[in-house]
Short mmCIF file of C-alpha atoms in Angstrom, two decimals:
data_model
loop_
_atom_site.label_atom_id
_atom_site.label_comp_id
_atom_site.label_asym_id
_atom_site.label_seq_id
_atom_site.Cartn_x
_atom_site.Cartn_y
_atom_site.Cartn_z
CA MET N 27 -0.26 0.09 -0.21
CA SER N 28 1.57 2.98 -1.20
CA VAL N 29 0.97 6.59 0.90
CA GLN N 30 -0.02 8.05 -2.33
CA GLU N 31 -2.99 6.01 -2.52
CA ASN N 32 -4.39 6.58 0.82
CA GLY N 33 -4.58 10.47 -0.63
CA ALA N 34 -1.05 12.13 0.48
CA THR N 35 -1.44 14.88 -1.05
CA ALA N 36 -4.25 16.46 0.15
CA VAL N 37 -2.20 16.57 3.37
CA ALA N 38 0.03 18.31 1.59
CA ASP N 39 -2.10 21.63 -0.06
CA ALA N 40 -3.16 21.86 3.83
CA ALA N 41 0.34 21.89 4.80
CA THR N 42 1.05 24.89 2.31
CA THR N 43 -1.21 27.11 4.65
CA GLU N 44 1.51 28.67 6.91
CA VAL N 45 0.56 28.17 11.03
CA ALA N 46 2.21 30.73 13.09
CA LYS N 47 1.54 30.77 16.69
CA ARG N 48 3.30 32.70 19.00
CA LEU N 49 4.65 32.29 22.90
CA LEU N 50 2.58 33.43 25.82
CA ILE N 51 4.44 35.36 28.36
CA ASP N 52 3.65 37.03 31.28
CA GLY N 53 0.17 37.24 30.43
CA LYS N 54 1.07 38.52 26.84
CA LEU N 55 1.25 36.55 23.40
CA THR N 56 4.36 37.41 22.02
CA THR N 57 6.88 36.25 19.03
CA THR N 58 10.33 36.62 18.65
CA GLU N 59 12.23 37.39 15.54
CA ARG N 60 14.16 34.26 15.25
CA THR N 61 11.92 31.17 14.73
CA PHE N 62 11.71 27.64 13.48
CA ALA N 63 10.66 25.77 11.08
CA SER N 64 7.83 22.37 11.65
CA TYR N 65 7.01 20.17 9.17
CA ASN N 66 4.35 17.71 8.08
CA PRO N 67 5.63 14.03 8.40
CA ALA N 68 3.22 12.42 6.33
CA THR N 69 4.86 14.55 3.12
CA GLY N 70 7.65 16.85 4.25
CA GLU N 71 5.91 19.63 3.52
CA LEU N 72 6.30 22.83 6.22
CA VAL N 73 2.55 23.41 8.35
CA GLY N 74 4.17 26.76 10.37
CA TYR N 75 6.41 27.95 11.80
CA ALA N 76 7.46 28.15 15.58
CA PRO N 77 8.86 31.39 17.80
CA ASP N 78 12.00 30.38 18.50
CA ALA N 79 12.86 31.26 22.35
CA GLY N 80 16.26 31.65 23.91
CA VAL N 81 17.54 31.75 26.97
CA GLU N 82 16.49 35.15 27.94
CA GLU N 83 12.79 34.12 27.01
CA ALA N 84 12.56 31.36 29.24
CA GLU N 85 13.90 33.09 31.58
CA ALA N 86 11.05 35.86 31.41
CA ALA N 87 9.10 33.21 31.57
CA ILE N 88 9.88 32.05 34.52
CA ARG N 89 10.25 35.12 36.63
CA ALA N 90 6.60 35.75 35.60
CA ALA N 91 5.75 32.50 36.95
CA ARG N 92 7.51 33.23 40.07
CA ARG N 93 6.28 37.27 40.83
CA ALA N 94 2.33 35.41 40.45
CA PHE N 95 2.84 32.47 42.30
CA ASP N 96 4.38 34.82 44.94
CA THR N 97 1.94 37.61 44.56
CA THR N 98 -1.38 36.74 43.83
CA THR N 99 -3.57 35.03 45.57
CA TRP N 100 -3.77 32.08 42.86
CA SER N 101 -2.14 29.58 45.24
CA THR N 102 -5.06 30.02 48.12
CA ASP N 103 -7.93 30.48 46.46
CA VAL N 104 -9.52 27.50 45.42
CA GLU N 105 -13.11 29.20 44.13
CA PHE N 106 -10.96 30.54 41.54
CA ARG N 107 -8.79 28.27 40.58
CA ILE N 108 -11.94 26.15 39.66
CA LYS N 109 -13.10 28.98 37.72
CA CYS N 110 -10.41 29.05 35.54
CA LEU N 111 -10.12 25.05 34.96
CA ASP N 112 -13.74 25.74 33.74
CA GLN N 113 -12.88 28.30 31.58
CA LEU N 114 -10.18 26.68 30.03
CA TYR N 115 -11.92 22.94 29.38
CA LYS N 116 -14.86 25.27 27.27
CA ALA N 117 -12.30 27.02 25.37
CA LEU N 118 -10.32 23.98 24.81
CA ARG N 119 -14.14 22.08 23.54
CA ASP N 120 -14.73 25.51 21.45
CA ASN N 121 -11.14 24.80 19.68
CA VAL N 122 -10.74 21.45 19.32
CA GLU N 123 -11.72 21.02 15.37
CA GLU N 124 -8.61 24.10 15.49
CA LEU N 125 -6.26 21.17 17.79
CA ARG N 126 -7.47 18.47 15.72
CA GLU N 127 -6.14 19.65 12.27
CA LEU N 128 -3.26 21.23 13.71
CA THR N 129 -2.29 17.72 15.35
CA ILE N 130 -3.15 15.86 12.59
CA ALA N 131 -0.83 17.81 10.29
CA GLU N 132 2.07 18.21 12.59
CA VAL N 133 1.80 15.75 14.69
CA GLY N 134 1.23 12.83 11.83
CA ALA N 135 -1.67 11.29 13.73
CA PRO N 136 -4.14 9.75 12.60
CA ARG N 137 -7.76 11.69 12.83
CA ILE N 138 -9.35 8.18 14.12
CA LEU N 139 -6.65 8.90 16.85
CA THR N 140 -7.49 12.53 17.70
CA HIS N 141 -10.85 11.51 18.83
CA GLY N 142 -9.35 9.54 21.17
CA ASN N 143 -5.94 9.58 23.22
CA GLN N 144 -4.15 12.66 20.72
CA VAL N 145 -6.93 15.10 21.88
CA ASP N 146 -10.36 14.57 22.36
CA ALA N 147 -10.03 12.49 25.63
CA PRO N 148 -6.80 14.94 27.14
CA LEU N 149 -9.09 17.76 27.47
CA GLU N 150 -11.00 15.31 29.56
CA ILE N 151 -8.04 15.52 32.45
CA VAL N 152 -9.04 19.37 32.70
CA LYS N 153 -12.69 19.16 33.71
CA TYR N 154 -11.54 15.95 35.81
CA TYR N 155 -9.37 18.31 37.87
CA ALA N 156 -11.85 21.08 37.92
CA ASP N 157 -14.52 18.70 39.61
CA LEU N 158 -11.78 17.00 41.80
CA LEU N 159 -11.57 21.25 43.33
CA ARG N 160 -14.70 20.72 44.55
CA ASN N 161 -14.47 17.73 46.11
CA THR N 162 -10.48 18.14 48.04
CA GLU N 163 -9.97 19.28 51.32
CA PHE N 164 -6.92 21.01 51.71
CA THR N 165 -6.33 20.15 55.30
CA GLU N 166 -5.93 16.92 57.35
CA ASP N 167 -7.53 17.27 60.97
CA LEU N 168 -4.58 14.78 63.42
CA GLY N 169 -6.97 14.81 66.67
CA ASP N 170 -5.34 16.33 70.20
CA VAL N 171 -2.56 14.63 71.61
CA GLU N 172 -1.37 15.01 75.09
CA PHE N 173 2.40 16.10 75.79
CA ARG N 174 3.80 16.97 78.85
CA GLY N 175 0.70 17.23 80.38
CA GLN N 176 -0.62 19.72 77.57
CA PRO N 177 -3.19 18.45 74.75
CA HIS N 178 -1.86 19.93 71.20
CA ARG N 179 -3.65 19.59 68.27
CA ARG N 180 -2.41 18.66 64.99
CA TRP N 181 -3.79 18.75 60.92
CA VAL N 182 -1.67 18.80 58.33
CA GLU N 183 -2.31 21.56 55.43
CA LYS N 184 -1.52 20.16 51.58
CA GLU N 185 0.31 23.68 49.93
CA ALA N 186 0.92 24.10 46.57
CA ALA N 187 4.59 22.99 45.68
CA GLY N 188 5.48 26.45 43.93
CA VAL N 189 6.78 27.44 40.24
CA VAL N 190 6.70 24.25 37.52
CA ALA N 191 9.27 23.58 34.86
CA ALA N 192 7.21 21.64 32.81
CA ILE N 193 8.84 19.95 29.57
CA VAL N 194 6.64 17.60 27.04
CA ALA N 195 7.45 14.95 24.12
CA TYR N 196 6.78 15.32 20.59
CA ASN N 197 3.91 12.41 20.06
CA TYR N 198 1.09 13.20 22.39
CA PRO N 199 1.53 17.01 22.92
CA THR N 200 -1.94 17.70 23.76
CA GLN N 201 -1.78 15.05 26.13
CA LEU N 202 1.22 15.51 27.56
CA ALA N 203 0.57 18.68 29.11
CA MET N 204 -2.50 18.49 29.73
CA ALA N 205 -1.13 15.38 32.04
CA LYS N 206 0.83 18.67 33.45
CA LEU N 207 -0.79 21.31 33.60
CA PRO N 208 -4.87 20.99 34.48
CA ALA N 209 -3.26 19.81 37.71
CA ALA N 210 -1.10 21.81 38.92
CA LEU N 211 -3.25 24.55 38.38
CA ALA N 212 -5.20 23.03 40.40
CA ALA N 213 -2.61 22.69 43.24
CA GLY N 214 -2.20 26.24 43.09
CA CYS N 215 1.34 26.08 41.24
CA THR N 216 2.71 28.12 38.49
CA VAL N 217 3.72 27.33 35.29
CA VAL N 218 6.05 27.03 32.91
CA LEU N 219 5.38 24.73 29.94
CA LYS N 220 7.56 23.95 27.29
CA GLY N 221 6.54 22.06 24.22
CA ALA N 222 8.40 19.05 21.97
CA PRO N 223 11.08 21.21 19.05
CA ASP N 224 9.43 18.12 16.58
CA THR N 225 5.68 19.51 17.56
CA PRO N 226 5.83 23.33 18.82
CA LEU N 227 2.80 24.61 16.83
CA VAL N 228 -0.06 22.30 18.51
CA THR N 229 1.69 23.97 22.45
CA GLN N 230 1.42 26.95 21.34
CA ALA N 231 -1.74 26.78 20.39
CA LEU N 232 -2.98 26.20 23.98
CA ALA N 233 -1.16 29.17 24.76
CA GLU N 234 -3.33 31.35 22.32
CA ILE N 235 -6.16 29.51 23.98
CA ILE N 236 -5.33 29.94 27.41
CA ALA N 237 -4.53 34.15 27.34
CA GLU N 238 -8.09 34.71 24.66
CA HIS N 239 -9.94 33.15 26.16
CA THR N 240 -9.74 32.02 30.10
CA ASP N 241 -9.35 34.28 33.21
CA ILE N 242 -5.95 32.76 34.06
CA PRO N 243 -3.83 35.75 34.99
CA ALA N 244 -0.68 36.91 34.21
CA GLY N 245 2.19 34.98 34.96
CA VAL N 246 0.66 31.31 36.26
CA VAL N 247 0.61 29.73 33.03
CA ASN N 248 3.40 30.70 30.25
CA ILE N 249 4.36 28.32 27.72
CA ILE N 250 6.98 28.69 25.38
CA SER N 251 8.48 26.68 21.99
CA SER N 252 12.08 26.85 20.85
CA SER N 253 15.28 24.63 18.89
CA GLN N 254 17.53 25.21 21.38
CA VAL N 255 18.49 23.44 24.02
CA ALA N 256 19.84 26.17 26.19
CA PRO N 257 16.11 26.85 27.53
CA GLY N 258 15.52 23.40 28.36
CA GLU N 259 18.57 23.65 31.06
CA LEU N 260 17.79 26.81 32.39
CA MET N 261 13.90 25.05 33.64
CA THR N 262 15.97 23.08 35.33
CA THR N 263 17.99 24.64 37.50
CA HIS N 264 16.55 27.84 37.94
CA PRO N 265 16.61 28.83 41.73
CA ASP N 266 13.17 29.80 40.99
CA VAL N 267 11.70 26.74 39.69
CA ASP N 268 10.21 24.22 41.95
CA VAL N 269 9.27 21.81 40.53
CA VAL N 270 10.70 20.31 37.41
CA THR N 271 8.32 17.41 35.06
CA PHE N 272 9.19 15.70 31.77
CA THR N 273 8.13 13.64 29.32
CA GLY N 274 10.55 12.11 27.06
CA SER N 275 13.27 9.61 26.72
CA THR N 276 14.54 8.10 29.69
CA PRO N 277 18.98 9.74 29.06
CA VAL N 278 17.43 12.55 28.50
CA GLY N 279 15.01 12.01 31.62
CA LYS N 280 18.34 11.15 33.49
CA LYS N 281 20.13 14.30 32.79
CA ILE N 282 17.33 16.72 33.96
CA MET N 283 17.82 14.73 37.58
CA ALA N 284 20.87 15.60 37.56
CA ALA N 285 20.89 18.99 36.78
CA ALA N 286 17.91 18.95 39.38
CA ALA N 287 19.67 17.81 42.10
CA ASP N 288 21.77 20.48 42.43
CA SER N 289 19.71 22.45 44.00
CA LEU N 290 17.27 19.57 45.73
CA LYS N 291 14.34 20.57 43.73
CA LYS N 292 11.37 18.16 43.51
CA VAL N 293 11.05 16.34 39.74
CA PHE N 294 8.60 13.78 38.85
CA LEU N 295 9.51 12.15 35.35
CA GLU N 296 7.09 9.79 32.57
CA LEU N 297 10.18 8.05 30.19
CA GLY N 298 10.64 4.92 27.96
CA GLY N 299 8.82 1.65 28.05
CA LYS N 300 9.44 -1.85 26.70
CA SER N 301 6.56 -2.90 27.14
CA ALA N 302 5.30 -6.69 27.22
CA LEU N 303 2.68 -8.23 25.73
CA ILE N 304 2.01 -11.83 27.77
CA VAL N 305 0.06 -14.61 25.06
CA LEU N 306 -1.01 -17.42 27.29
CA GLU N 307 -1.66 -21.24 25.54
CA ASP N 308 -5.64 -20.30 26.53
CA ALA N 309 -5.62 -17.34 25.33
CA ASP N 310 -7.78 -16.72 21.70
CA PHE N 311 -4.48 -16.65 19.12
CA ALA N 312 -6.90 -14.83 16.15
CA THR N 313 -7.72 -12.28 18.86
CA ALA N 314 -4.51 -11.90 20.14
CA ALA N 315 -2.29 -10.69 16.79
CA GLN N 316 -5.16 -8.38 15.90
CA PHE N 317 -4.62 -7.11 19.30
CA ALA N 318 -0.24 -7.11 19.11
CA ALA N 319 -0.93 -6.20 15.76
CA PHE N 320 -2.81 -3.13 16.18
CA SER N 321 -1.32 -1.81 18.78
CA ILE N 322 2.08 -1.80 17.48
CA CYS N 323 1.50 0.27 14.74
CA SER N 324 -1.04 2.92 17.06
CA HIS N 325 0.60 6.59 16.16
CA ALA N 326 3.42 4.38 14.45
CA GLY N 327 4.85 2.50 17.08
CA GLN N 328 5.08 5.90 19.27
CA GLY N 329 3.92 5.39 22.50
CA CYS N 330 5.69 5.06 25.68
CA ALA N 331 3.70 2.77 26.78
CA LEU N 332 2.40 0.62 24.14
CA THR N 333 3.66 -3.17 24.13
CA THR N 334 6.05 -4.05 21.53
CA ARG N 335 7.42 -7.11 23.06
CA LEU N 336 4.63 -10.05 22.48
CA LEU N 337 5.23 -12.62 24.68
CA VAL N 338 4.50 -16.40 23.68
CA PRO N 339 4.23 -20.38 24.33
CA ARG N 340 7.15 -21.95 22.14
CA ASP N 341 5.30 -24.44 20.77
CA LYS N 342 2.69 -22.54 19.63
CA HIS N 343 5.09 -19.20 18.15
CA ASP N 344 5.36 -20.35 14.39
CA GLU N 345 1.60 -19.60 15.20
CA ILE N 346 0.89 -17.01 16.45
CA VAL N 347 3.11 -15.03 14.76
CA ALA N 348 1.98 -16.57 11.16
CA GLN N 349 -1.49 -15.01 12.69
CA VAL N 350 0.16 -11.67 13.76
CA ALA N 351 1.80 -11.38 10.28
CA GLY N 352 -1.55 -11.11 8.88
CA MET N 353 -3.33 -9.32 10.86
CA MET N 354 0.35 -6.28 10.55
CA GLN N 355 -0.20 -6.74 6.73
CA HIS N 356 -3.62 -5.35 6.48
CA VAL N 357 -3.11 -2.29 9.07
CA PRO N 358 -4.00 0.31 6.94
CA TYR N 359 -1.39 2.75 6.65
CA GLY N 360 -0.92 6.49 4.63
CA ASP N 361 -2.84 10.01 4.91
CA PRO N 362 -3.08 10.51 8.46
CA SER N 363 -6.37 13.49 7.79
CA ASN N 364 -8.27 10.23 5.72
CA PRO N 365 -10.84 8.70 8.17
CA LYS N 366 -9.98 5.30 7.40
CA ILE N 367 -6.40 5.14 8.15
CA TYR N 368 -5.17 3.67 11.04
CA MET N 369 -1.43 4.28 11.00
CA GLY N 370 0.34 7.67 10.50
CA PRO N 371 4.21 7.98 9.89
CA VAL N 372 6.99 7.95 12.05
CA ILE N 373 8.02 11.69 13.19
CA SER N 374 10.80 12.85 11.39
CA GLU N 375 13.85 11.03 9.52
CA LYS N 376 15.92 10.71 11.83
CA GLN N 377 13.62 8.75 13.86
CA ARG N 378 12.47 6.38 10.59
CA GLU N 379 16.78 5.96 10.41
CA LYS N 380 16.93 5.07 14.12
CA ILE N 381 14.03 2.74 13.85
CA HIS N 382 15.36 0.97 10.52
CA GLY N 383 19.09 0.65 12.15
CA MET N 384 17.67 -0.80 15.09
CA VAL N 385 15.91 -3.52 12.98
CA GLU N 386 18.79 -4.68 10.44
CA ARG N 387 21.13 -4.58 13.82
CA ALA N 388 18.00 -7.58 14.98
CA VAL N 389 18.10 -8.90 11.75
CA ALA N 390 22.33 -9.18 12.12
CA ASP N 391 21.96 -10.67 15.84
CA GLY N 392 19.27 -13.77 14.95
CA ALA N 393 15.80 -11.89 14.83
CA THR N 394 14.03 -13.34 12.32
CA LEU N 395 12.31 -10.13 10.14
CA VAL N 396 9.06 -12.09 9.07
CA THR N 397 7.12 -8.76 7.33
CA GLY N 398 7.10 -4.58 6.98
CA GLY N 399 11.05 -3.62 7.69
CA GLU N 400 11.21 -0.83 4.50
CA LYS N 401 10.59 2.87 4.51
CA VAL N 402 7.78 4.44 2.78
CA ASP N 403 8.02 7.55 0.64
CA PRO N 404 6.77 10.63 0.42
CA GLY N 405 6.87 11.37 4.52
CA TRP N 406 8.26 9.40 6.98
CA PHE N 407 6.65 6.27 6.86
CA TYR N 408 8.31 2.76 8.34
CA LYS N 409 5.75 -0.62 6.94
CA PRO N 410 4.61 -2.25 9.80
CA THR N 411 7.13 -4.57 11.23
CA LEU N 412 6.89 -7.72 12.55
CA LEU N 413 10.34 -9.65 14.04
CA ALA N 414 10.24 -13.06 15.04
CA ASN N 415 12.18 -15.38 17.32
CA VAL N 416 13.68 -12.62 18.91
CA ASP N 417 16.55 -12.89 22.07
CA PRO N 418 15.09 -11.33 25.32
CA ASP N 419 18.50 -10.17 26.17
CA SER N 420 19.69 -8.55 23.17
CA GLU N 421 19.48 -4.62 21.74
CA ILE N 422 15.40 -5.02 20.07
CA ALA N 423 13.91 -6.44 23.14
CA GLN N 424 15.34 -4.43 25.29
CA GLU N 425 15.62 -0.97 24.07
CA GLU N 426 12.90 1.25 23.34
CA VAL N 427 12.40 2.07 19.59
CA PHE N 428 9.58 4.14 19.05
CA GLY N 429 8.19 3.06 15.62
CA PRO N 430 5.98 -0.14 14.46
CA VAL N 431 8.80 -2.43 15.31
CA LEU N 432 7.23 -5.99 17.68
CA ALA N 433 9.24 -8.39 18.92
CA VAL N 434 7.92 -11.96 19.62
CA ILE N 435 9.87 -13.71 22.32
CA PRO N 436 8.78 -17.39 22.94
CA PHE N 437 8.48 -18.41 26.94
CA ASP N 438 8.49 -22.34 28.88
CA ASP N 439 5.96 -21.73 31.36
CA ASP N 440 4.38 -19.05 33.30
CA ASP N 441 7.25 -18.38 35.29
CA ASP N 442 9.04 -17.49 32.23
CA ALA N 443 6.90 -15.40 30.74
CA VAL N 444 7.11 -13.29 33.85
CA ARG N 445 11.03 -13.42 34.16
CA ILE N 446 11.37 -11.97 30.42
CA ALA N 447 8.71 -9.65 31.25
CA ASN N 448 10.65 -7.97 33.58
CA ASN N 449 13.90 -8.54 31.93
CA SER N 450 13.66 -4.53 31.90
CA LYS N 451 15.43 -1.90 32.87
CA TYR N 452 11.69 -0.31 31.78
CA GLY N 453 9.05 -0.73 34.00
CA LEU N 454 5.43 1.60 32.35
CA SER N 455 3.02 -0.65 31.36
CA GLY N 456 2.42 -4.84 30.21
CA GLY N 457 -0.58 -6.69 29.43
CA VAL N 458 -2.06 -10.30 29.06
CA LEU N 459 -4.14 -12.51 26.94
CA THR N 460 -6.21 -15.41 28.86
CA ALA N 461 -9.17 -17.15 29.16
CA ASP N 462 -8.36 -17.65 32.55
CA GLU N 463 -8.84 -13.96 34.20
CA GLU N 464 -7.62 -14.75 37.99
CA ARG N 465 -4.39 -16.50 36.26
CA GLY N 466 -4.02 -13.26 34.60
CA ILE N 467 -4.60 -10.90 37.36
CA ALA N 468 -2.02 -13.25 39.33
CA ILE N 469 0.86 -13.19 37.13
CA GLY N 470 -0.10 -9.53 36.19
CA ARG N 471 0.82 -8.81 39.83
CA ARG N 472 4.40 -9.82 39.30
CA ILE N 473 5.26 -8.08 36.49
CA ARG N 474 6.90 -4.74 37.83
CA THR N 475 5.26 -1.62 35.76
CA GLY N 476 2.89 0.95 36.62
CA THR N 477 0.15 0.26 34.59
CA PHE N 478 -1.02 -3.03 33.68
CA SER N 479 -3.92 -4.34 30.92
CA VAL N 480 -5.89 -8.00 31.62
CA ASN N 481 -7.72 -9.24 28.34
CA GLY N 482 -7.77 -5.77 26.66
CA GLY N 483 -8.38 -3.73 29.50
CA ASN N 484 -8.19 0.18 29.23
CA TYR N 485 -6.38 1.38 31.64
CA PHE N 486 -6.08 5.12 30.05
CA SER N 487 -8.43 7.64 32.23
CA PRO N 488 -8.37 11.18 33.60
CA ASP N 489 -8.50 9.89 37.16
CA VAL N 490 -6.40 6.56 36.86
CA PRO N 491 -2.13 7.56 37.56
CA PHE N 492 -0.09 6.66 34.71
CA GLY N 493 3.72 5.65 35.25
CA GLY N 494 6.42 3.84 35.68
CA TYR N 495 8.65 1.46 37.64
CA LYS N 496 12.69 1.53 37.71
CA GLN N 497 13.62 3.30 34.05
CA SER N 498 10.46 4.31 33.43
CA GLY N 499 10.10 7.34 35.60
CA ILE N 500 9.08 9.15 38.45
CA GLY N 501 6.22 9.50 39.79
CA ARG N 502 2.33 9.37 37.94
CA GLU N 503 0.14 12.42 36.35
CA MET N 504 -3.04 11.89 36.42
CA GLY N 505 -5.70 11.09 39.54
CA ARG N 506 -5.94 12.02 42.55
CA ALA N 507 -2.23 11.41 42.54
CA GLY N 508 -1.22 13.94 40.01
CA LEU N 509 -2.68 16.18 41.75
CA GLU N 510 -0.63 15.30 45.08
CA GLU N 511 2.75 15.51 42.64
CA PHE N 512 2.22 19.50 42.86
CA GLN N 513 1.78 19.53 46.47
CA GLN N 514 3.57 20.53 49.73
CA LEU N 515 2.66 19.10 53.02
CA LYS N 516 2.84 21.41 55.95
CA ALA N 517 2.19 20.00 59.27
CA PHE N 518 0.85 22.51 61.86
CA SER N 519 0.48 22.64 65.88
CA LYS N 520 -0.83 24.20 68.30
CA ALA N 521 -1.00 23.94 72.15
CA VAL N 522 -4.15 24.47 73.55
CA THR N 523 -4.73 26.06 76.29
CA SER N 524 -8.15 26.32 77.47
#
């Protein structure tokens, strides 16, 4: 199936209308003398230009966030925060079609995915935190104790953690921003949000929506884009930043954690994954094949929690591989604006080259290339790829690919499957398919990951905490746990004199 057959020309035509976005710093939408280009990964055509913030703009954004936190009532006025979150939710819903079309063009996300986790679903996170605030107590009474013959009353107050530096990745820019921004605002923090250099326009579109359609005070939310490394480095080391939250690769997350250590900032990280889907011998193999094939092709494999390792019973390996290969060959890929397309391109030629290199090395290491392993032009497409007989210790089984590449690994029994699944520096997600639900849950409890799916269960929801074990990150986003990441606890005690 060629890209041309799926109508990439329409996307190219749409991309010729250049998009220009602005920074949001201290309540003002501004431009910079320097800009950088953003390209449509389905065609390679220009989408538009983003302002290229430097250290000066990042410094101004941090200064504005510090002033807003220290000198306004944002951190203490819960009712006003609820009002502003309600406004933000309405504004995002009113502008959802702009976000949708921009996401298709800049991110390369298929239209069908924008009605789920790319655009529509993340907006509900804003509503969730507005509603959570309505039902959240910021004080916990611990009761009285007697000390040296006198009663003492104790309680704990939950306070905003301060100024937040939030840095997001390119693969789900709206979702990643919504996993950080609403929770931080609900907690009473002020924020400097930096979009990914590969997808800056989507994040800057959020800046314009906030500035033009909400009463969020100047300095409470600042949003910048940059092609440079220096602004991000400043955000993670600046003495006026209290919290750093980052979504991206594990190597970059390690650098951010090290940089933040000098000032002991609170850090939480949502990093990489190499999640395993275990197919037990009692599962329906046809269903398992469809689930595995379409999961790895979701957003061209550019999802940290996707199950990129398929663990199968050794004596059923070839049978399951054949069924997965058949399913992969029917995954419709091409022009992401086409509502019938399931898989779009990867984000860049650089990323495509990385994927292809890993596939070539996997074959050289002894894996069997069953289907795929090819680049498709124009744009930055990579065919759905299946590798069989994969060594669980090999690079392709251990390192994150971030492309539509599935590695099939045989196992001998339940214990062996658990051992292989846990044989990873990552611990983000995983899943099991079985006719015995209790057996599946028991296996899930042995897998060291932050999320786990039994028989295709969907854990992604605004009220469910998301994050990982080991080198998949620290902390949790979404749910009540996501709010608590942006809070500090202060214990009070007073002597009772009457």
